[in-house]
Coordinates of C-alpha atoms and ligand atoms in Angstrom, one line a residue:
M61 CA 0.1 -0.1 0.1
L62 CA 1.3 3.1 -1.0
K63 CA 1.2 5.4 2.3
K64 CA 2.7 8.6 1.4
R65 CA 3.4 9.8 -1.9
V66 CA 7.1 11.8 -1.5
V67 CA 6.8 14.9 -4.0
W68 CA 10.5 16.3 -2.7
G69 CA 13.1 14.6 -4.7
L70 CA 11.0 13.0 -7.5
G71 CA 12.8 13.1 -10.7
I72 CA 16.2 12.9 -9.6
V73 CA 17.2 9.8 -11.4
L74 CA 15.0 10.5 -14.2
L75 CA 16.9 13.9 -14.9
L76 CA 20.2 12.4 -14.6
T77 CA 19.5 9.3 -16.6
G78 CA 18.1 11.4 -19.3
S79 CA 15.2 9.7 -21.1
F80 CA 12.2 8.0 -19.6
V81 CA 13.1 4.5 -20.7
S82 CA 9.6 2.5 -20.3
A83 CA 7.2 2.2 -17.6
A84 CA 7.1 -0.9 -15.8
K85 CA 3.9 -2.5 -15.4
S86 CA 4.5 -5.0 -12.8
A87 CA 6.8 -4.0 -10.5
A88 CA 6.7 -3.7 -6.7
Y89 CA 9.0 -2.3 -3.7
A90 CA 8.4 -2.5 0.1
M91 CA 11.1 0.1 1.5
P92 CA 11.7 0.9 5.3
D93 CA 11.2 4.9 4.1
E94 CA 9.6 7.2 2.3
Y95 CA 12.8 8.4 0.5
S96 CA 14.2 5.1 -0.7
A97 CA 10.7 4.2 -2.0
S98 CA 10.9 7.3 -3.9
V99 CA 13.9 6.6 -5.4
T100 CA 13.3 3.0 -5.9
K101 CA 10.0 3.6 -8.0
Q102 CA 11.9 6.6 -10.3
V103 CA 14.8 3.9 -10.9
L104 CA 12.3 1.5 -12.1
L105 CA 10.3 3.5 -14.1
A106 CA 13.5 4.8 -15.9
G107 CA 14.4 1.3 -17.1
G108 CA 16.6 0.2 -14.1
N109 CA 16.5 -3.0 -13.0
A110 CA 16.0 -4.5 -9.6
V111 CA 19.5 -4.2 -8.8
D112 CA 20.2 -0.5 -10.2
A113 CA 17.1 0.1 -7.7
A114 CA 18.7 -1.8 -4.8
V115 CA 21.9 0.5 -5.2
A116 CA 20.2 3.8 -5.7
A117 CA 17.8 2.7 -2.7
G118 CA 21.2 1.3 -0.6
F119 CA 23.1 4.8 -0.7
V120 CA 19.9 6.8 -0.1
L121 CA 19.1 5.1 3.3
A122 CA 23.0 5.7 4.0
V123 CA 21.7 9.1 4.1
T124 CA 18.0 9.3 5.2
Y125 CA 17.9 6.4 7.8
P126 CA 21.1 7.0 9.1
E127 CA 20.5 4.5 12.1
A128 CA 20.5 1.7 9.8
G129 CA 21.2 2.3 6.4
N130 CA 24.9 2.8 5.9
I131 CA 28.1 2.7 4.2
G132 CA 29.8 2.0 7.4
G133 CA 28.5 -1.0 8.0
G134 CA 27.5 -4.5 5.9
G135 CA 24.7 -6.8 5.0
F136 CA 23.8 -9.6 2.8
M137 CA 21.9 -9.6 -0.7
T138 CA 19.5 -12.4 -1.8
L139 CA 19.0 -11.9 -5.8
F140 CA 16.8 -13.6 -8.1
H141 CA 17.8 -13.2 -11.9
A142 CA 14.7 -14.2 -14.0
K143 CA 16.8 -14.6 -17.2
A144 CA 19.0 -17.2 -15.9
K145 CA 18.2 -20.6 -17.6
N146 CA 18.0 -22.9 -15.0
T147 CA 16.2 -22.6 -11.4
A148 CA 19.6 -22.9 -9.3
D149 CA 21.3 -20.0 -11.4
K150 CA 18.4 -17.8 -11.1
M151 CA 19.0 -17.9 -7.1
L152 CA 22.1 -15.8 -6.0
F153 CA 23.5 -14.3 -2.6
L154 CA 26.0 -11.6 -2.2
D155 CA 27.8 -11.6 1.4
Y156 CA 29.3 -8.0 2.2
R157 CA 29.3 -8.6 5.8
E158 CA 31.8 -6.7 7.8
K159 CA 35.0 -8.8 8.8
A160 CA 37.1 -8.5 12.1
P161 CA 40.1 -6.4 11.7
K162 CA 43.3 -8.3 11.2
A163 CA 44.5 -7.0 14.6
A164 CA 41.3 -8.7 16.3
F165 CA 41.9 -11.7 18.4
K166 CA 39.8 -14.1 20.8
S167 CA 39.9 -12.3 23.9
L168 CA 39.5 -8.9 22.6
Y169 CA 37.0 -7.9 24.6
L170 CA 38.0 -9.7 27.8
D171 CA 39.8 -8.2 30.9
K172 CA 42.9 -9.7 32.5
D173 CA 40.6 -11.8 34.7
N174 CA 38.7 -13.2 31.7
N175 CA 35.8 -11.0 32.4
V176 CA 33.9 -9.2 29.9
I177 CA 34.5 -5.2 29.5
P178 CA 31.0 -3.8 29.5
Y179 CA 30.3 -2.3 26.2
R180 CA 33.5 -2.5 24.9
S181 CA 32.5 -4.7 21.5
L182 CA 29.2 -2.1 21.3
V183 CA 30.2 1.5 21.9
G184 CA 33.7 3.1 20.5
Y185 CA 36.7 2.8 18.6
Q186 CA 37.2 -1.1 18.6
A187 CA 33.6 -2.0 18.2
S188 CA 33.6 -1.9 14.5
G189 CA 34.3 -4.5 11.6
V190 CA 35.6 -3.4 8.4
P191 CA 32.6 -2.3 6.7
G192 CA 31.4 -4.1 3.5
T193 CA 28.6 -2.1 2.2
V194 CA 30.1 -0.2 -0.5
M195 CA 32.3 -2.9 -1.7
G196 CA 28.7 -5.2 -2.0
L197 CA 26.5 -2.5 -3.8
W198 CA 29.4 -2.1 -6.2
M199 CA 29.8 -5.7 -7.0
A200 CA 26.2 -6.0 -7.2
H201 CA 26.2 -3.3 -9.7
Q202 CA 29.1 -4.4 -11.5
R203 CA 27.5 -7.7 -12.2
F204 CA 24.1 -6.7 -13.0
G205 CA 23.6 -2.8 -12.8
S206 CA 22.0 -1.3 -16.3
L207 CA 22.1 2.2 -15.3
P208 CA 25.2 4.0 -14.7
W209 CA 26.9 3.8 -10.8
K210 CA 26.9 7.7 -11.0
A211 CA 23.6 8.3 -12.0
L212 CA 22.3 5.9 -9.2
L213 CA 24.0 7.7 -6.5
A214 CA 23.3 11.0 -7.4
P215 CA 19.6 10.9 -5.4
A216 CA 22.1 10.1 -2.3
I217 CA 24.2 13.0 -2.9
Q218 CA 21.3 15.0 -3.3
Y219 CA 19.7 14.3 -0.3
A220 CA 22.9 14.5 1.9
Q221 CA 23.6 17.8 0.4
S222 CA 20.2 19.6 0.5
G223 CA 18.8 17.9 3.2
F224 CA 15.7 15.8 3.9
V225 CA 12.9 16.1 6.6
V226 CA 13.4 13.8 9.6
S227 CA 10.6 11.8 10.7
K228 CA 9.7 11.6 14.4
P229 CA 11.0 7.8 14.7
L230 CA 14.3 8.7 13.4
A231 CA 14.6 12.2 15.7
Q232 CA 13.4 9.7 18.7
T233 CA 15.9 7.0 18.3
A234 CA 18.8 9.5 18.0
V235 CA 17.5 10.9 21.2
W236 CA 17.2 7.7 22.9
Y237 CA 21.1 6.7 21.5
Q238 CA 22.7 9.9 22.6
K239 CA 21.6 9.0 25.9
W240 CA 22.4 5.4 25.9
I241 CA 25.8 5.9 24.6
A242 CA 26.7 8.2 27.4
N243 CA 29.5 7.1 29.7
K244 CA 29.9 3.9 27.9
S245 CA 32.7 4.6 25.9
K246 CA 36.3 5.0 27.6
D247 CA 37.2 7.1 24.5
P248 CA 35.3 10.6 23.6
L249 CA 32.6 10.2 21.0
N250 CA 31.7 12.5 18.0
F251 CA 28.1 11.2 17.3
A252 CA 26.6 14.1 18.8
D253 CA 28.6 16.6 16.4
Y254 CA 27.0 15.1 13.8
F255 CA 23.5 13.8 14.7
S256 CA 22.2 16.1 17.5
D257 CA 20.3 18.2 14.7
L258 CA 17.7 15.3 13.9
K259 CA 14.8 17.2 14.7
E260 CA 11.4 15.8 13.9
G261 CA 10.0 18.2 10.9
E262 CA 13.5 19.8 10.3
L263 CA 15.6 19.4 7.3
F264 CA 18.8 17.4 8.0
K265 CA 22.0 18.2 5.6
Q266 CA 25.2 16.2 5.8
P267 CA 27.9 18.2 3.9
E268 CA 30.6 15.7 4.7
L269 CA 28.8 12.6 3.6
A270 CA 27.7 14.1 0.6
K271 CA 31.6 14.8 -0.2
T272 CA 32.1 11.0 0.7
L273 CA 29.1 9.9 -2.0
K274 CA 30.6 12.2 -4.6
R275 CA 34.0 10.6 -4.3
I276 CA 32.4 7.3 -4.6
A277 CA 30.3 8.0 -7.4
K278 CA 33.2 9.5 -9.1
E279 CA 35.4 7.0 -8.5
G280 CA 33.6 3.7 -8.0
G281 CA 33.3 1.5 -4.9
E282 CA 36.9 0.9 -4.6
E283 CA 37.3 4.4 -3.5
F284 CA 35.8 3.8 -0.1
Y285 CA 38.8 0.9 0.4
R286 CA 41.9 2.7 -1.1
G287 CA 41.0 6.6 -1.8
E288 CA 40.4 9.4 0.4
T289 CA 37.5 8.0 2.5
A290 CA 39.5 4.9 3.2
R291 CA 42.6 7.5 4.3
L292 CA 40.0 9.4 6.8
L293 CA 38.3 6.3 7.9
V294 CA 41.9 5.2 9.0
K295 CA 42.7 8.7 10.5
E296 CA 39.5 8.5 12.4
M297 CA 40.8 4.9 13.7
Q298 CA 43.9 6.4 14.8
R299 CA 42.3 9.0 16.6
Y300 CA 42.0 6.4 19.8
D301 CA 42.7 2.7 19.6
G302 CA 40.3 1.6 16.5
L303 CA 41.8 -1.6 14.9
I304 CA 40.7 -0.9 11.4
T305 CA 44.0 -0.3 9.0
L306 CA 44.5 0.6 5.5
N307 CA 45.6 -3.0 5.0
D308 CA 42.1 -4.2 6.3
L309 CA 40.4 -1.9 3.8
Q310 CA 42.5 -2.8 1.1
S311 CA 42.0 -6.5 1.6
Y312 CA 38.3 -6.4 2.0
Q313 CA 36.4 -8.2 -0.4
A314 CA 32.6 -9.4 -0.5
V315 CA 31.7 -12.8 -1.7
W316 CA 29.2 -14.2 -4.2
R317 CA 28.1 -17.2 -2.5
T318 CA 25.2 -19.9 -2.9
P319 CA 22.4 -19.3 -0.8
V320 CA 20.8 -21.7 1.2
V321 CA 17.8 -23.3 -0.6
G322 CA 15.3 -25.4 1.1
E323 CA 12.6 -27.6 -0.6
W324 CA 9.3 -26.5 1.3
Q325 CA 5.5 -27.3 0.4
G326 CA 6.5 -27.4 -3.5
R327 CA 8.6 -24.2 -3.1
Q328 CA 12.4 -23.1 -2.7
I329 CA 13.0 -20.9 0.2
V330 CA 16.1 -18.8 -0.6
S331 CA 18.1 -17.4 2.0
A332 CA 20.9 -16.2 3.5
P333 CA 23.8 -18.7 3.9
P334 CA 26.2 -18.5 6.9
P335 CA 27.7 -16.1 7.9
S336 CA 24.0 -15.5 8.7
S337 CA 22.3 -18.1 10.7
G338 CA 19.0 -16.8 9.1
G339 CA 18.6 -18.9 5.8
V340 CA 19.4 -22.2 8.0
A341 CA 17.0 -21.0 10.8
I342 CA 13.9 -20.3 8.8
I343 CA 14.2 -23.6 6.8
Q344 CA 14.6 -25.6 9.9
L345 CA 11.4 -24.0 11.1
L346 CA 9.3 -24.1 8.1
K347 CA 10.3 -27.9 8.0
M348 CA 9.9 -28.9 11.4
K349 CA 6.2 -27.0 11.2
A350 CA 5.1 -29.2 8.4
L351 CA 6.6 -32.4 9.9
L352 CA 4.6 -31.6 13.0
Q353 CA 1.6 -30.2 11.2
P354 CA -0.9 -33.2 12.2
K355 CA 0.0 -33.0 15.7
L356 CA -0.3 -29.4 15.5
D357 CA -3.8 -29.5 13.9
H358 CA -4.7 -32.7 16.7
A359 CA -3.6 -30.0 19.3
L360 CA -5.7 -27.0 18.1
E361 CA -8.8 -29.7 17.7
E362 CA -8.5 -30.7 21.2
G363 CA -7.8 -26.9 22.5
K364 CA -10.9 -25.6 20.9
K365 CA -12.8 -28.6 22.9
Q366 CA -10.9 -26.8 25.8
G367 CA -11.6 -23.2 24.9
L368 CA -7.9 -22.5 24.6
S369 CA -7.1 -20.4 21.7
E370 CA -5.2 -21.0 18.8
Q371 CA -2.7 -18.4 19.3
V372 CA -1.8 -20.0 22.8
I373 CA -1.2 -23.3 21.3
K374 CA 0.8 -22.2 18.3
T375 CA 2.5 -19.6 20.3
H376 CA 4.0 -22.5 22.6
F377 CA 4.6 -24.9 19.5
Y378 CA 6.6 -22.2 17.8
A379 CA 8.6 -21.8 21.1
E380 CA 9.2 -25.4 21.2
L381 CA 10.7 -25.2 17.6
E382 CA 12.6 -22.1 18.1
K383 CA 14.4 -23.2 21.1
R384 CA 15.9 -26.2 19.2
V385 CA 16.7 -23.7 16.2
Y386 CA 18.7 -21.6 18.4
A387 CA 20.5 -24.5 20.1
D388 CA 21.8 -25.4 16.8
R389 CA 22.7 -22.0 15.9
A390 CA 24.8 -21.3 18.9
F391 CA 26.9 -24.3 18.5
Y392 CA 27.1 -24.9 14.5
L393 CA 26.9 -21.6 12.9
G394 CA 30.0 -19.2 11.8
D395 CA 32.0 -17.8 9.2
P396 CA 31.9 -20.6 6.5
D397 CA 35.5 -19.3 5.3
F398 CA 37.0 -20.6 8.7
M399 CA 35.1 -23.7 9.4
D400 CA 32.5 -26.2 8.0
V401 CA 29.2 -25.3 8.6
P402 CA 26.8 -28.5 7.9
V403 CA 24.5 -26.3 6.1
E404 CA 22.8 -29.3 4.3
A405 CA 23.0 -31.6 7.3
L406 CA 21.1 -29.1 9.5
I407 CA 18.1 -28.5 6.8
S408 CA 17.9 -31.9 6.0
D409 CA 14.6 -33.9 6.5
E410 CA 16.6 -36.9 8.0
Y411 CA 18.0 -34.6 10.9
L412 CA 14.8 -32.4 11.3
A413 CA 12.9 -35.6 11.7
K414 CA 14.9 -36.4 14.6
R415 CA 15.0 -33.0 16.0
V416 CA 11.2 -32.8 16.1
Q417 CA 10.7 -36.1 18.3
T418 CA 11.2 -34.4 21.6
V419 CA 9.2 -31.4 21.4
L420 CA 6.1 -31.3 23.4
M421 CA 2.7 -30.3 22.4
D422 CA 1.5 -29.5 26.0
E423 CA 4.3 -28.6 28.0
I424 CA 7.7 -26.6 27.9
S425 CA 10.8 -28.8 27.1
E426 CA 12.9 -28.3 29.8
T427 CA 15.7 -25.7 28.4
K428 CA 18.9 -27.5 29.8
Q429 CA 17.8 -30.5 28.0
I430 CA 17.8 -28.5 24.8
R431 CA 21.1 -29.2 23.2
Y432 CA 22.3 -28.6 19.7
G433 CA 21.3 -31.4 17.5
K434 CA 23.6 -34.4 16.6
F435 CA 24.0 -35.9 13.3
E436 CA 25.3 -39.0 12.5
S437 CA 26.5 -34.9 11.5
P438 CA 18.0 -3.0 16.9
E439 CA 19.3 -2.0 14.5
T440 CA 19.1 -2.9 10.7
T441 CA 17.0 -2.3 7.6
H442 CA 15.6 -4.4 4.7
F443 CA 14.2 -3.6 1.7
S444 CA 12.6 -5.7 -0.9
I445 CA 12.2 -4.9 -4.9
L446 CA 10.8 -6.9 -7.8
D447 CA 11.3 -5.4 -11.3
A448 CA 9.0 -5.8 -14.0
Q449 CA 11.3 -8.3 -15.6
G450 CA 10.6 -10.8 -12.5
N451 CA 14.3 -10.4 -11.1
A452 CA 14.0 -9.5 -7.5
V453 CA 16.5 -8.1 -4.4
S454 CA 16.1 -8.7 -0.9
N455 CA 18.5 -6.7 0.9
T456 CA 19.3 -6.3 4.7
Y457 CA 22.1 -4.4 5.6
T458 CA 23.2 -3.0 9.1
L459 CA 25.3 -1.3 11.6
N460 CA 24.1 -3.5 14.1
M461 CA 22.5 -1.3 17.1
P462 CA 20.8 2.0 15.7
F463 CA 23.7 4.2 14.8
G464 CA 26.1 1.5 15.0
S465 CA 29.4 2.3 17.7
G466 CA 28.8 6.1 17.7
V467 CA 32.1 6.8 15.7
V468 CA 31.7 9.2 12.8
V469 CA 34.4 9.3 10.5
T470 CA 35.4 12.9 10.8
G471 CA 35.7 14.4 7.2
A472 CA 33.9 11.8 6.1
G473 CA 30.4 12.2 7.6
F474 CA 29.4 8.2 8.2
L475 CA 28.5 6.2 11.0
M476 CA 30.7 3.2 11.9
N477 CA 29.2 -0.2 13.0
N478 CA 29.3 -2.2 16.0
E479 CA 29.2 -5.4 14.5
M480 CA 31.9 -6.6 16.2
D481 CA 29.6 -7.6 19.3
D482 CA 27.9 -10.2 17.1
F483 CA 31.1 -12.3 17.8
S484 CA 30.7 -14.4 20.7
T485 CA 32.8 -12.4 23.0
K486 CA 33.1 -15.2 25.3
P487 CA 31.7 -18.8 25.0
G488 CA 28.0 -18.6 27.2
V489 CA 28.3 -14.9 27.3
A490 CA 24.9 -13.4 25.5
N491 CA 25.5 -10.4 23.1
I492 CA 22.9 -7.4 23.1
F493 CA 20.6 -9.4 21.4
G494 CA 20.6 -12.0 24.4
V495 CA 22.0 -15.0 21.9
V496 CA 24.7 -17.1 22.9
G497 CA 27.9 -18.7 20.8
G498 CA 30.9 -21.0 21.1
K499 CA 33.8 -21.9 19.2
A500 CA 32.2 -21.7 15.8
N501 CA 31.6 -17.6 16.3
E502 CA 34.5 -16.9 18.3
I503 CA 36.8 -13.9 17.3
A504 CA 39.2 -14.3 14.6
P505 CA 41.2 -11.9 12.3
E506 CA 39.3 -11.3 9.2
K507 CA 36.5 -13.6 10.1
R508 CA 33.1 -12.5 9.5
M509 CA 30.5 -12.3 12.6
L510 CA 27.8 -14.6 12.6
S511 CA 24.3 -13.1 11.7
S512 CA 20.9 -13.4 11.7
M513 CA 20.1 -11.5 9.0
S514 CA 17.7 -13.1 6.6
P515 CA 17.1 -11.3 3.4
T516 CA 14.6 -14.1 1.7
I517 CA 13.1 -15.0 -1.8
V518 CA 10.6 -17.5 -1.9
A519 CA 10.3 -19.4 -5.3
K520 CA 7.6 -21.3 -7.3
D521 CA 7.6 -22.7 -10.6
G522 CA 10.9 -21.0 -11.5
E523 CA 9.4 -17.5 -10.5
V524 CA 9.7 -15.1 -7.5
E525 CA 6.3 -15.8 -5.3
M526 CA 7.8 -13.7 -2.3
V527 CA 10.5 -11.2 -1.4
V528 CA 10.9 -11.0 2.2
G529 CA 13.0 -9.7 5.1
T530 CA 13.5 -7.3 8.2
P531 CA 15.6 -6.1 10.6
G532 CA 15.5 -7.2 14.4
G533 CA 18.5 -8.8 15.3
S534 CA 18.0 -12.6 16.6
T535 CA 14.1 -11.9 16.1
I536 CA 14.7 -11.7 12.3
I537 CA 14.6 -15.5 11.9
T538 CA 11.2 -15.6 13.5
S539 CA 9.4 -12.9 11.8
V540 CA 10.7 -14.3 8.6
F541 CA 9.2 -17.6 9.3
Q542 CA 6.0 -16.1 10.7
T543 CA 5.4 -13.7 7.8
I544 CA 6.0 -16.8 5.6
V545 CA 3.6 -18.8 7.2
N546 CA 1.3 -16.1 7.7
V547 CA 0.7 -15.8 4.0
L548 CA 1.5 -19.2 2.5
E549 CA -0.3 -21.3 5.2
E550 CA -2.4 -19.0 7.3
G551 CA -3.9 -17.1 3.8
M552 CA -3.8 -13.6 5.4
S553 CA -3.3 -10.5 3.0
T554 CA 0.2 -9.3 2.5
Q555 CA -0.6 -6.3 4.7
Q556 CA -2.3 -8.7 7.7
A557 CA 0.6 -10.8 7.1
V558 CA 3.4 -8.1 8.1
D559 CA 1.2 -6.3 10.8
A560 CA 0.1 -9.6 12.7
T561 CA 1.4 -9.9 16.0
R562 CA 4.6 -12.3 16.1
V563 CA 6.1 -13.9 19.0
H564 CA 9.7 -14.8 19.5
H565 CA 12.0 -17.4 21.5
Q566 CA 15.4 -18.2 21.2
L567 CA 16.3 -20.6 24.0
L568 CA 17.7 -18.3 26.4
P569 CA 16.8 -16.2 28.2
K570 CA 14.8 -19.4 29.7
D571 CA 11.3 -20.0 28.8
Q572 CA 11.0 -16.1 27.7
I573 CA 8.8 -15.2 24.8
S574 CA 8.7 -11.7 23.9
Y575 CA 5.9 -10.4 21.6
N576 CA 4.7 -7.6 19.5
P577 CA 2.1 -5.6 19.3
E578 CA 0.1 -6.6 22.7
L579 CA -1.4 -10.1 23.2
P580 CA -4.9 -10.3 24.2
L581 CA -5.1 -10.9 28.3
E582 CA -6.3 -14.5 27.9
T583 CA -3.5 -15.6 25.7
K584 CA -0.9 -13.9 28.5
E585 CA -2.6 -16.0 30.9
A586 CA -2.8 -19.1 29.4
L587 CA 1.0 -19.1 28.4
T588 CA 2.1 -17.7 32.1
L589 CA 0.2 -20.8 33.3
M590 CA 2.3 -22.7 31.3
G591 CA 5.5 -21.6 32.9
Y592 CA 6.5 -18.8 30.2
Q593 CA 7.7 -15.6 31.0
L594 CA 6.1 -12.9 28.7
K595 CA 7.9 -9.9 27.6
K596 CA 6.7 -7.0 25.4
N597 CA 9.3 -6.2 22.6
N598 CA 9.0 -2.4 21.8
Y599 CA 10.9 -3.1 18.5
M600 CA 10.3 -6.4 16.9
G601 CA 11.3 -6.1 13.2
D602 CA 10.0 -3.7 10.3
V603 CA 8.9 -6.5 7.5
Q604 CA 9.0 -5.6 3.9
L605 CA 7.0 -7.9 1.7
I606 CA 6.2 -8.4 -2.0
V607 CA 3.9 -11.4 -2.7
R608 CA 2.8 -12.4 -6.3
Q609 CA 0.1 -15.2 -6.0
N610 CA -2.0 -16.3 -9.0
G611 CA -0.6 -13.6 -11.1
D612 CA -1.6 -10.9 -8.5
L613 CA 1.0 -8.3 -6.9
S614 CA 0.6 -7.0 -3.7
A615 CA 3.3 -5.2 -1.5
A616 CA 3.2 -4.1 2.3
S617 CA 5.4 -2.3 4.8
D618 CA 5.2 -3.2 8.4
K619 CA 3.1 -0.8 10.4
R620 CA 5.8 -0.9 13.3
G621 CA 8.0 1.1 10.8
R622 CA 7.9 4.0 8.9
G623 CA 8.1 2.1 5.3
V624 CA 6.6 2.6 2.1
S625 CA 5.3 -0.2 -0.6
E626 CA 3.5 0.2 -3.7
V627 CA 2.7 -2.2 -6.8
F628 CA 2.9 -0.2 -10.2
Ligands
LIG887 N1 23.7 -7.3 13.6 C1 22.8 -8.0 13.6 C2 22.9 -9.1 12.7 O1 23.5 -9.3 11.9 O2 21.8 -10.4 13.2

């Protein structure tokens, strides 16, 4: 649904690329803000493809959505290339996740007594991984872009130079963040020098960022890693004890990987492989649900007789599945360039059939008993784009927390990520999202930290059926899972599917279910009686969803965010 029409900025791309090539007739987008929505539409109308639109939107969000849109962070892009001959070649994945600097080491965030130093991996100069976003967008454009790189960066430059009107959520998040970082860094932070003017309804300009984007537009993506921007970034790191060096930047590479693909209900679920845990986890959840569907149906029938709501039964059922998935995540998942991640085994029917054997339909499985299975083996942002040729981009990228580490690269005007916190700083110690990890995700030089980001495409009969993703840290996985189920199994409309209440359990904290928005009182009482602790999570995702079913295209942005979506 198109919530708002943006007049400001319309025509930027058309002016820069010259002529109006052809009107797309069956394209759609679901974007996290009005500016990225406006630019995406213009690029597609100007004859650009989904990747062109993703590049333009990716840079615009680095300006207009500074809490998560970024050039100082990293992310993942799942692509569907409609023209490729066979189904496998249509599905692609670009990993532009940050990497640990070469100087990083396993106990980086531990003190001499082996205790985690509070906030060191989250705030300040040592919290950042080597950024991947510019390389990712550059490599996607090099392979699939059809409009000039320079033209695609023009809207972002314009918004940085001339300003954009600040939304209420952005202004509120900036105030919250400024308070949150106070006294958490041993070194002074320059966040307020750059972002204290984010005031609701006012024009916000970023002249240094405009200059950076102009350099990248003129010299290409490599500029960020080798040019003046790289020099400024390293200078910022050297101001205190930041770890990123010129050598780190020069050797950074994004990677084309094979996406994780799971067969489910006559479809392919195409999603993020390691170093994300997302694709594996979503496919595990969908397949385990399918395996237990008869048991679930029976429990629902019995529940009805006893006057127990469907929501209670399903919430408990999802929690049981999610417990097992997050146990596997903590043990097996990490950077595939550093270790063997048994992806195929983890999503195999054989393994999952064993994994569901201990699921209890009417009581909570004891947390301590849920270990990884054995084989015989808040802030991120997401956008979804489908062009008229059937190509799709599902892209999630992040600084990790809103506004990342609080460090702005002086002279270059962009925020650095605090992605190092996604490593396991110490076995068993939870990160900011409450998830734990072990050896698979320990810190090592040039390693990528484990992620939950899950840009996903559902394909059916060789075409895109769904493009979906969301921010939300460890809740990303369960939000994408529930959105897919809402549309394809519960028969909800696209808008209903993204707005529906979501519930989340991640093994730890023990027996805790978080939810958003409000659950009915009876549901909460029944779940509490079962032994769950319920926690309202004020921020649980911002799903951007496109669905094509029976030839009908629809798109929806989550009511929890400030997104804009449209079919045109
Ligand atoms: N930084 C959140 C994630 O990658 O999962």
